[in-house]
CSV table of C-alpha atoms and ligand atoms in Angstrom, one decimal:
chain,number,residue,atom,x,y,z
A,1,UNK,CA,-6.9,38.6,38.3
A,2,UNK,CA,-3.4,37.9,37.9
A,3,UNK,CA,-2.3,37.4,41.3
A,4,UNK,CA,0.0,34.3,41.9
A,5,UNK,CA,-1.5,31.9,44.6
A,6,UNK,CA,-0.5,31.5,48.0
A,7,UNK,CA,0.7,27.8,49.3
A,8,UNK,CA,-2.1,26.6,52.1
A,9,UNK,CA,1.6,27.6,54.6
A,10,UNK,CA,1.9,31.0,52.8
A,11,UNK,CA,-2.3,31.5,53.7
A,12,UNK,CA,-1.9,30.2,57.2
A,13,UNK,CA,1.2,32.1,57.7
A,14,UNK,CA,-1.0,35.0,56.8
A,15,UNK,CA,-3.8,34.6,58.8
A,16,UNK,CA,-1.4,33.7,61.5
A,17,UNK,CA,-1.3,37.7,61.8
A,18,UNK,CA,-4.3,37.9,63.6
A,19,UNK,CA,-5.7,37.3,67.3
A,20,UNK,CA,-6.8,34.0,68.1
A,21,UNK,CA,-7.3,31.8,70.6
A,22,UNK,CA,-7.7,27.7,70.5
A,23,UNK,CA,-11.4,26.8,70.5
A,24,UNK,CA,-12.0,23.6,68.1
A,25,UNK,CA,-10.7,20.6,67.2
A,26,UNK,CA,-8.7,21.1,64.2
A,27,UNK,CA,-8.1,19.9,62.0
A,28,UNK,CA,-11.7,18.2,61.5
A,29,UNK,CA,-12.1,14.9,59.8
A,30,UNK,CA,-12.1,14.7,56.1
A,31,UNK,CA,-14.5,11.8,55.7
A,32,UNK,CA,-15.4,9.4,52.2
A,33,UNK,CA,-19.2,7.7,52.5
A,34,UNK,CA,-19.0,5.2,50.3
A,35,UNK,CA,-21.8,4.1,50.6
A,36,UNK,CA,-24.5,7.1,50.3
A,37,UNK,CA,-22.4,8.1,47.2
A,38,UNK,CA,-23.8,5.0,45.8
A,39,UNK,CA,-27.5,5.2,46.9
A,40,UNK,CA,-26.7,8.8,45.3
A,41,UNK,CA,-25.6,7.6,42.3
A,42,UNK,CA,-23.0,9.9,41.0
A,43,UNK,CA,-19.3,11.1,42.2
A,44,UNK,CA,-16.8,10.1,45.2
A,45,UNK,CA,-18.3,12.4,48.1
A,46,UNK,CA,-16.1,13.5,51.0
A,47,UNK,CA,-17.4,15.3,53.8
A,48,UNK,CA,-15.8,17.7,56.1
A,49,UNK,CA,-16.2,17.1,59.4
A,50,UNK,CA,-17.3,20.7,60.7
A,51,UNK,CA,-19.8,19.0,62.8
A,52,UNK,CA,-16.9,18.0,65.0
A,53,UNK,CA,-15.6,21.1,65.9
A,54,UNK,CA,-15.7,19.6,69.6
A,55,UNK,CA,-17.2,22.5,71.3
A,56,UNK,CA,-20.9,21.1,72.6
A,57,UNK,CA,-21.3,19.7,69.9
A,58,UNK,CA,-19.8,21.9,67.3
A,59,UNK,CA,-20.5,23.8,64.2
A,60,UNK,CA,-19.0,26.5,62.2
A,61,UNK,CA,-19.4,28.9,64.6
A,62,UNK,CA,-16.9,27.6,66.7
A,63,UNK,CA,-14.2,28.1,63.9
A,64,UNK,CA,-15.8,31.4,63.9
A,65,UNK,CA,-15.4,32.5,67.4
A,66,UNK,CA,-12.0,31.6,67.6
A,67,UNK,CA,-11.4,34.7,65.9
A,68,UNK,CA,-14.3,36.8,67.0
A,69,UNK,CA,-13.8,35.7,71.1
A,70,UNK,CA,-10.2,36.4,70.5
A,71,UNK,CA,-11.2,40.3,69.2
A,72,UNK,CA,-13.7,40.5,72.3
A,73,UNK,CA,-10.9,39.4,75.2
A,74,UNK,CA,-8.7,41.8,72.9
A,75,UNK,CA,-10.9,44.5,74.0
A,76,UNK,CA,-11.2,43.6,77.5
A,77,UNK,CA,-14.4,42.8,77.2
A,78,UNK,CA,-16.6,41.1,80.3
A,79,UNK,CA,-19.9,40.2,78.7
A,80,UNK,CA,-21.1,39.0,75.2
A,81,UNK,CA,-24.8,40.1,73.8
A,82,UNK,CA,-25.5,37.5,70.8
A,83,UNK,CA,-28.3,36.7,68.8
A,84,UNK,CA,-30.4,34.9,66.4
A,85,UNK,CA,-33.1,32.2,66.5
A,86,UNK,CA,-33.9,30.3,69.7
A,87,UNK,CA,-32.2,27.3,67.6
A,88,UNK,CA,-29.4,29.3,67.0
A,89,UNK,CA,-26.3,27.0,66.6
A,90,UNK,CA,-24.3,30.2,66.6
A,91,UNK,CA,-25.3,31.2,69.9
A,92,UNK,CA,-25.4,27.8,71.2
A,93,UNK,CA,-21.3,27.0,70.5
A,94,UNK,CA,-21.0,31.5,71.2
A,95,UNK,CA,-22.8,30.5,75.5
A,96,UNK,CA,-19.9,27.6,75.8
A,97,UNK,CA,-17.1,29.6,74.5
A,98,UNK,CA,-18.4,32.4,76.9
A,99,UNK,CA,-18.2,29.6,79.9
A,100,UNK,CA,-14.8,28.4,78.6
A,101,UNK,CA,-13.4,31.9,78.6
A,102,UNK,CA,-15.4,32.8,82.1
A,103,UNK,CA,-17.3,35.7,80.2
A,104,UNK,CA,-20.9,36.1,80.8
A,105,UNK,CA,-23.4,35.3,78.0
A,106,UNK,CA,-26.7,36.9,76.8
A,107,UNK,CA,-28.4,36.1,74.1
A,108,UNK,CA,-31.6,37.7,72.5
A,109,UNK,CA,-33.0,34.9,71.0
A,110,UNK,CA,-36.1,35.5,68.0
A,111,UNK,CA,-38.7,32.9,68.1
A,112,UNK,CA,-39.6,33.8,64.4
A,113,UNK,CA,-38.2,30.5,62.8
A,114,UNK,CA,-39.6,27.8,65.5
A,115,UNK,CA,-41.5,27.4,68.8
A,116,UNK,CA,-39.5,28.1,71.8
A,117,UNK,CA,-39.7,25.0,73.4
A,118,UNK,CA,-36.4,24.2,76.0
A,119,UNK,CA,-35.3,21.1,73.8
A,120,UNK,CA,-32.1,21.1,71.3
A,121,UNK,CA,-29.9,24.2,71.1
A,122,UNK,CA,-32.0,26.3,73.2
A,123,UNK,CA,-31.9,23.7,76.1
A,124,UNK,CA,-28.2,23.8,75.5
A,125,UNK,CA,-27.7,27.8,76.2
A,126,UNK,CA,-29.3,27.2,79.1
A,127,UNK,CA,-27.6,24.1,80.8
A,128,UNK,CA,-24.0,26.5,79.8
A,129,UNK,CA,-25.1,29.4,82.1
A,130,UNK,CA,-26.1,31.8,79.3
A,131,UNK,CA,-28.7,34.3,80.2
A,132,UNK,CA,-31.8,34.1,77.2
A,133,UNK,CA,-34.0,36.6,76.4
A,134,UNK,CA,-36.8,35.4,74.2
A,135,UNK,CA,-38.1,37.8,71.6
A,136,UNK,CA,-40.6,38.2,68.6
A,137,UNK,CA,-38.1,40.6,66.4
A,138,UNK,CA,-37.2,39.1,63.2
A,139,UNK,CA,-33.8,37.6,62.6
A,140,UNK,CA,-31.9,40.0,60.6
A,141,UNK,CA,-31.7,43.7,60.4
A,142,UNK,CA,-35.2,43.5,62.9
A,143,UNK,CA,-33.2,41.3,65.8
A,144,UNK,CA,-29.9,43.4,65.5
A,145,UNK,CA,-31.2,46.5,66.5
A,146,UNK,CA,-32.8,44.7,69.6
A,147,UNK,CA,-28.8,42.9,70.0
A,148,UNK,CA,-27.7,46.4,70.0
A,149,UNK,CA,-29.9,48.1,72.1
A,150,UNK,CA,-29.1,45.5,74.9
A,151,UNK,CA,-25.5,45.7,74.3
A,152,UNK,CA,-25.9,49.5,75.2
A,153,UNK,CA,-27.8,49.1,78.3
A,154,UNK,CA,-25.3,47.1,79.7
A,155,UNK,CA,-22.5,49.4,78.3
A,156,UNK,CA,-24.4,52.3,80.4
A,157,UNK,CA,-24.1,50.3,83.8
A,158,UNK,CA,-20.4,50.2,83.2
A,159,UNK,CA,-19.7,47.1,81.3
A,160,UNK,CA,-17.4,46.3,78.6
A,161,UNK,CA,-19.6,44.3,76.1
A,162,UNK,CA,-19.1,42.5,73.1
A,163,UNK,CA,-21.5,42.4,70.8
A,164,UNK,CA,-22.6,40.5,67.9
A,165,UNK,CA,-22.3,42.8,65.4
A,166,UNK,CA,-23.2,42.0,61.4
A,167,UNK,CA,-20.1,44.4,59.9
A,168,UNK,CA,-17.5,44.1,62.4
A,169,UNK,CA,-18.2,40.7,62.6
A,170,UNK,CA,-18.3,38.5,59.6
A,171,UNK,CA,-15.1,39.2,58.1
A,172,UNK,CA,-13.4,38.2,61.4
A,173,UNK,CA,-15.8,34.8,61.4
A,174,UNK,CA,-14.6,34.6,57.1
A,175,UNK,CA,-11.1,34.2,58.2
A,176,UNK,CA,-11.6,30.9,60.0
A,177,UNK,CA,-13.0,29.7,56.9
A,178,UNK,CA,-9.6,30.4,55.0
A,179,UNK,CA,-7.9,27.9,57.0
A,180,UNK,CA,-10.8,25.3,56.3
A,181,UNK,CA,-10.2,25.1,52.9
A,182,UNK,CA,-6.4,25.1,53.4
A,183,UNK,CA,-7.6,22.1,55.5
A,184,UNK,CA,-9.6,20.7,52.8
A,185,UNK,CA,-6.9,21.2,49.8
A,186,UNK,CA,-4.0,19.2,51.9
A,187,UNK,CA,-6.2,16.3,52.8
A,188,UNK,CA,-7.0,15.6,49.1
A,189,UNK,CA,-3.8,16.3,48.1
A,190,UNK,CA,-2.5,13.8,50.9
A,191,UNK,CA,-5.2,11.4,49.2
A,192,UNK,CA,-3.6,12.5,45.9
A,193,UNK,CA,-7.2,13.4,44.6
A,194,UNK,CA,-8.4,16.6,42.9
A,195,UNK,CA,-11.3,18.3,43.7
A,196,UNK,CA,-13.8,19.0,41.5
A,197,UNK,CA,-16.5,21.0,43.7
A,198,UNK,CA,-17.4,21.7,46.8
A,199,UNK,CA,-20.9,22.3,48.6
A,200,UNK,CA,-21.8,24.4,51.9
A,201,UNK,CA,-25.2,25.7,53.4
A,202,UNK,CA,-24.2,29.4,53.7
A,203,UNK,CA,-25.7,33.0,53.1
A,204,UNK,CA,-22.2,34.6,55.1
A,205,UNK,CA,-19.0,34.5,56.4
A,206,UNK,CA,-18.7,31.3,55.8
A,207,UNK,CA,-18.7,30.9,51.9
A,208,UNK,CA,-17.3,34.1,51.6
A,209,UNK,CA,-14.3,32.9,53.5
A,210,UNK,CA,-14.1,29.5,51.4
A,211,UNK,CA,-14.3,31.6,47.8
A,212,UNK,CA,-11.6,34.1,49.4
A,213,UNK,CA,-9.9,31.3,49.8
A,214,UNK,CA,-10.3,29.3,46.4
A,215,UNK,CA,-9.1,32.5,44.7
A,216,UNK,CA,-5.9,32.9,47.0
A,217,UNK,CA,-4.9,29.1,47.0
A,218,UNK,CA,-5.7,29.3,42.8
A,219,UNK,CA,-8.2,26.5,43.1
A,220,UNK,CA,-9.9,26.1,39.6
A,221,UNK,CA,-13.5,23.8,40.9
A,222,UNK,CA,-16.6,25.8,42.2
A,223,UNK,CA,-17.5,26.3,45.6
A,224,UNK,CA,-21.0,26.2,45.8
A,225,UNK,CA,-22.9,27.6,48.5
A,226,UNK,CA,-26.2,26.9,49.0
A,227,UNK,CA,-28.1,29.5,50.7
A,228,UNK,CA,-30.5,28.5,53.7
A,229,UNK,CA,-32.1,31.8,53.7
A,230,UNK,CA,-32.8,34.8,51.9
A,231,UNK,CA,-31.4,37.8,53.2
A,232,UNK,CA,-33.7,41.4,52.9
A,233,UNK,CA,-30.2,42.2,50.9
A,234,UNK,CA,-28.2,40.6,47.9
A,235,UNK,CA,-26.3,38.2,49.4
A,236,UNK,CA,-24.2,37.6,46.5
A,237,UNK,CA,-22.8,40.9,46.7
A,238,UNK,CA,-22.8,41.0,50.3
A,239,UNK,CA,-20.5,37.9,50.4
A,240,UNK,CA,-18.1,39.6,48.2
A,241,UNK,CA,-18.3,42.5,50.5
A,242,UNK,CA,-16.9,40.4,53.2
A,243,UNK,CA,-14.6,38.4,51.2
A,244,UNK,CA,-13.0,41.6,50.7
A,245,UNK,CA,-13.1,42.9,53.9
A,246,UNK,CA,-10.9,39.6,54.7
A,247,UNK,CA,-8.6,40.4,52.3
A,248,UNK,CA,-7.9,43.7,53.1
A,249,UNK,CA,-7.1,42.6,56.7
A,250,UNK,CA,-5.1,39.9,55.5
A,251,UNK,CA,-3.3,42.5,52.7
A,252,UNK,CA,-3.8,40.0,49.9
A,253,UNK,CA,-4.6,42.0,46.7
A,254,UNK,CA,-7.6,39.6,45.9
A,255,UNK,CA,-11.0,41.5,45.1
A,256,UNK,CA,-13.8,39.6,44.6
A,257,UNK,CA,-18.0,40.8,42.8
A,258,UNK,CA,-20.8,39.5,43.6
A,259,UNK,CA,-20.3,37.3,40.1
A,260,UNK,CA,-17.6,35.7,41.8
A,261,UNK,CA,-20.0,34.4,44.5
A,262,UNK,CA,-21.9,30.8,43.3
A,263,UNK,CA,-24.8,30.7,45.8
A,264,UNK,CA,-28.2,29.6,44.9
A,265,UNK,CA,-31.9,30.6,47.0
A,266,UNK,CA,-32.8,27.3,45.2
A,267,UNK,CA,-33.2,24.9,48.0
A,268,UNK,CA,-34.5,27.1,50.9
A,269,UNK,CA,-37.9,25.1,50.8
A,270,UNK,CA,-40.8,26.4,52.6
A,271,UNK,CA,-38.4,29.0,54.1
A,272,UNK,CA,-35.5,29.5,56.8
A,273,UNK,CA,-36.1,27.4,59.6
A,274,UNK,CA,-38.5,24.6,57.9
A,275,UNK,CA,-37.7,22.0,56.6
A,276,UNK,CA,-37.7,20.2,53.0
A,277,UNK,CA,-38.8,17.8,50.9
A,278,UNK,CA,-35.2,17.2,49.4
A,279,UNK,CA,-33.7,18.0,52.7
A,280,UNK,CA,-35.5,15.1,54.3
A,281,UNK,CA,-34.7,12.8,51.5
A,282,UNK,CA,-30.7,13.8,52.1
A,283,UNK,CA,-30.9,13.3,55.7
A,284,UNK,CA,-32.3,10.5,55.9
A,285,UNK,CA,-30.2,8.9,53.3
A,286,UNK,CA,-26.9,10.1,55.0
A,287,UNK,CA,-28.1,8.9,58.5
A,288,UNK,CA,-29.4,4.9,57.2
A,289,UNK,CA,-26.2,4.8,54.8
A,290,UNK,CA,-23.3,6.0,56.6
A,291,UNK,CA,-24.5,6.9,60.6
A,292,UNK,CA,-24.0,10.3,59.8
A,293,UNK,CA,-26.3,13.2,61.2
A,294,UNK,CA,-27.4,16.3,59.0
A,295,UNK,CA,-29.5,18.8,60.5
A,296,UNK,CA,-32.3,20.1,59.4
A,297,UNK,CA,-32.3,23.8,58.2
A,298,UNK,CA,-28.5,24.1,56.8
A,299,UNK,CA,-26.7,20.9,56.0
A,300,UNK,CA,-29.9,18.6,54.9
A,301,UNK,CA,-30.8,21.3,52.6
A,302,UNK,CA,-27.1,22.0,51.0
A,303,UNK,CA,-27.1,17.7,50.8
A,304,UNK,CA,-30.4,18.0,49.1
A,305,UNK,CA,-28.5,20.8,46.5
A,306,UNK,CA,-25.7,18.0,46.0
A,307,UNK,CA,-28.1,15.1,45.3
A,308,UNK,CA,-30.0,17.2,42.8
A,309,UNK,CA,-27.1,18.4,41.0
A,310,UNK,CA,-26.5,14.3,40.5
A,311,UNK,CA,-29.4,13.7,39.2
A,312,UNK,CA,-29.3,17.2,36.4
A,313,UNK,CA,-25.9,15.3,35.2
A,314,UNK,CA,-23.9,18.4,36.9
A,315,UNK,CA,-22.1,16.3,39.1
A,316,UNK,CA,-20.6,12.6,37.6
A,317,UNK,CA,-18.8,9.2,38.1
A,318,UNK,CA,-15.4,9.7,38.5
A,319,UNK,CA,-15.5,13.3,40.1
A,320,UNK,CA,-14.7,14.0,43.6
A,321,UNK,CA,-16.9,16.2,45.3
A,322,UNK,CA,-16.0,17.4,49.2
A,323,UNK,CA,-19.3,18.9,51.4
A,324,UNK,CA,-18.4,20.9,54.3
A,325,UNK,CA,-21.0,19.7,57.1
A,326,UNK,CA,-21.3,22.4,59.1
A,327,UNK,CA,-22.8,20.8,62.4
A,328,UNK,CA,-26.3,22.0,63.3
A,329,UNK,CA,-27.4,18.9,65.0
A,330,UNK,CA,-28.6,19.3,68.1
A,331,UNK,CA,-31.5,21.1,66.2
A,332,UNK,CA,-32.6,16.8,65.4
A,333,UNK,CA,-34.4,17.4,69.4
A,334,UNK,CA,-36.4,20.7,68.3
A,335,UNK,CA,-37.5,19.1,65.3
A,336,UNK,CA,-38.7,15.7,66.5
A,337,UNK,CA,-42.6,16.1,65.6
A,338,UNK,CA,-41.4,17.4,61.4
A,339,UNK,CA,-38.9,14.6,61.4
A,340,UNK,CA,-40.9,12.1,62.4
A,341,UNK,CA,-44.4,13.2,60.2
A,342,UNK,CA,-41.3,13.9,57.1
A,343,UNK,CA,-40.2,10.5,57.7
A,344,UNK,CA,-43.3,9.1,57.3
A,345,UNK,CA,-43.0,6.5,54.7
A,346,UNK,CA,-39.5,6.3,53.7
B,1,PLP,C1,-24.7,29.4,60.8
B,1,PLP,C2,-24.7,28.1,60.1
B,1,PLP,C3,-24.5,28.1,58.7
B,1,PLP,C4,-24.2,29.3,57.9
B,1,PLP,O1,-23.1,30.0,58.3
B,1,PLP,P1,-22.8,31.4,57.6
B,1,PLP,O2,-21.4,31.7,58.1
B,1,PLP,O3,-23.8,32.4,58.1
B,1,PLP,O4,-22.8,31.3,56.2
B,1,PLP,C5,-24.5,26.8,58.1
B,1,PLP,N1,-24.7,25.7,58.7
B,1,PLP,C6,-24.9,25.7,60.1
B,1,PLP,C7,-25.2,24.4,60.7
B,1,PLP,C8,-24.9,26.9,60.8
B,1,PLP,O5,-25.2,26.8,62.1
């Protein structure tokens, strides 16, 4: 590859090319925690503040949907169909920017990953006027077909609908993530630190916006993206998929492979939707050492990748490390009974 790199202007200038409209508070908090990199033992950690998004109670998704709720009132569109788990953060930030925008919400919500109690995220859709359907279909290819099925039901009574689609989608959610790590790279540079990795809990558009982005802005560390669940796909070559379906929106010449992609299945735990033993360990340390929430089935197990890599000598003294905290916390409510038993004596 032997493109020159882009200025973090030059890649906001670019992505200043497409639709958007103003969702989250940006730019996010780049945070040091002083003090859980000690307990940790290891490099300077800084964490991105994606967890204050703003948007009840933020997320990724709400970087995401200022691009994807920009394509939906684009096409004139008068009702969203979304869906995932009923502790979806996606859906949860997707209902408020539906009652921001005055566009009705329903979601088709799979209890596959947790009980359907009314308590955390779910409780949320509900209190923002979405309309929930709860469902047994699997999240992934299983759910979607049920998302699209609804999505033409209501298209045959005459509505315009948006739907949550997986390939129109993600490359429009990626780009948001473009402008995160332009974010990123002037707030160290302000500090006038390098960066010598960086960690995020994705399997989609999220990381495959961030390593876009680290091949357009030239940056040499890894982006490491730890995977909360495994896809019936490869992901790796799926995230290169949509990294280059950003770039070809974006006309930048970058191409990335699925070698390109540094994601590890390594600390999904029990499985999507339950949580860890090193996930526990990370939240918990984060919360009694700095005040600061992870949630339990993306950021505490991406913290619990970070910690690790300390301890295997992969990460050192004198590096600077920067984790993107993608929100997730309201789940804490859903989970009271695994983080209580989990916190059992620590
Ligand atoms: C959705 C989500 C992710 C993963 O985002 P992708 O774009 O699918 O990779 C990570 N963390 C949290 C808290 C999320 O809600």
């Amino acid at each position: 590859m032997a493109e020159s790199a882009l200025t973090t202007e030059e890649l906001r200038q670019r992505v200043a090319r497409l639709p958007r409209i103003e969702l989250a508070h940006l730019p996010t908090p780049l945070e040091e925690v002083p003090r859980f990199a000690d307990v940790v033992g290891g490099p300077r950690i800084f964490i991105k503040r994606d967890d204050c998004t703003g948007l009840l109670y933020g997320g990724n998704k709400t970087r995401h949907n200022e691009f994807l709720m920009a394509e939906a009132l684009r096409r004139g569109a008068d009702v969203v169909v979304w869906g995932a788990g009923v502790q979806s953060n996606n859906c949860r930030q997707t209902a408020a920017a539906c009652a921001r925008l005055g566009l009705e919400c329903r979601l088709v919500l799979s209890r596959s990953a947790h009980r359907d109690e009314i308590q955390g995220n779910l409780l949320l859709d509900y209190l923002v006027g979405a309309k929930v359907e709860i469902v047994d279909a699997e999240i992934g290819p299983e759910l979607d077909e049920v998302i699209i099925k609804r999505a033409e039901e209501l298209r045959g009574k005459g509505r315009i609908v948006y739907s949550w689609d997986r390939h129109e989608g993600r490359p429009l959610a990626a780009v948001s993530y473009l402008l995160c790590l332009a974010e990123i790279v002037d707030e160290m540079q302000e500090r006038q630190l390098p960066i010598d990795a960086i960690y995020v809990s994705s399997a989609g558009a999220t990381g495959a916006g961030l390593t876009l982005a680290k091949a357009v802005l030239g940056l040499a560390c890894p982006v490491r993206l730890i995977c909360p669940i495994k896809w019936p796909w490869d992901t790796r070559a799926d995230m290169a998929e949509i990294a280059n379906q950003v770039a070809s929106l974006l006309d930048l010449p970058h191409r990335l492979g699925a070698d390109d992609i540094d994601a590890t299945e390594d600390y999904i735990g029990p499985g999507y939707g339950a949580i860890s033993e090193g996930g526990m360990e990370a939240l918990d340390l984060l919360a009694r050492y700095e005040g600061i929430l992870l949630d339990p089935v993306y950021t505490s197990k991406a913290m619990a990748a970070l910690i690790d890599h300390v301890r295997k000598r992969q990460l050192k003294a004198g590096q600077n490390v920067v984790f993107v905290h993608t929100g997730g916390t309201p789940a804490v409510f859903a989970y009271r009974d695994e983080l209580m038993e989990a916190k059992k004596g620590r």
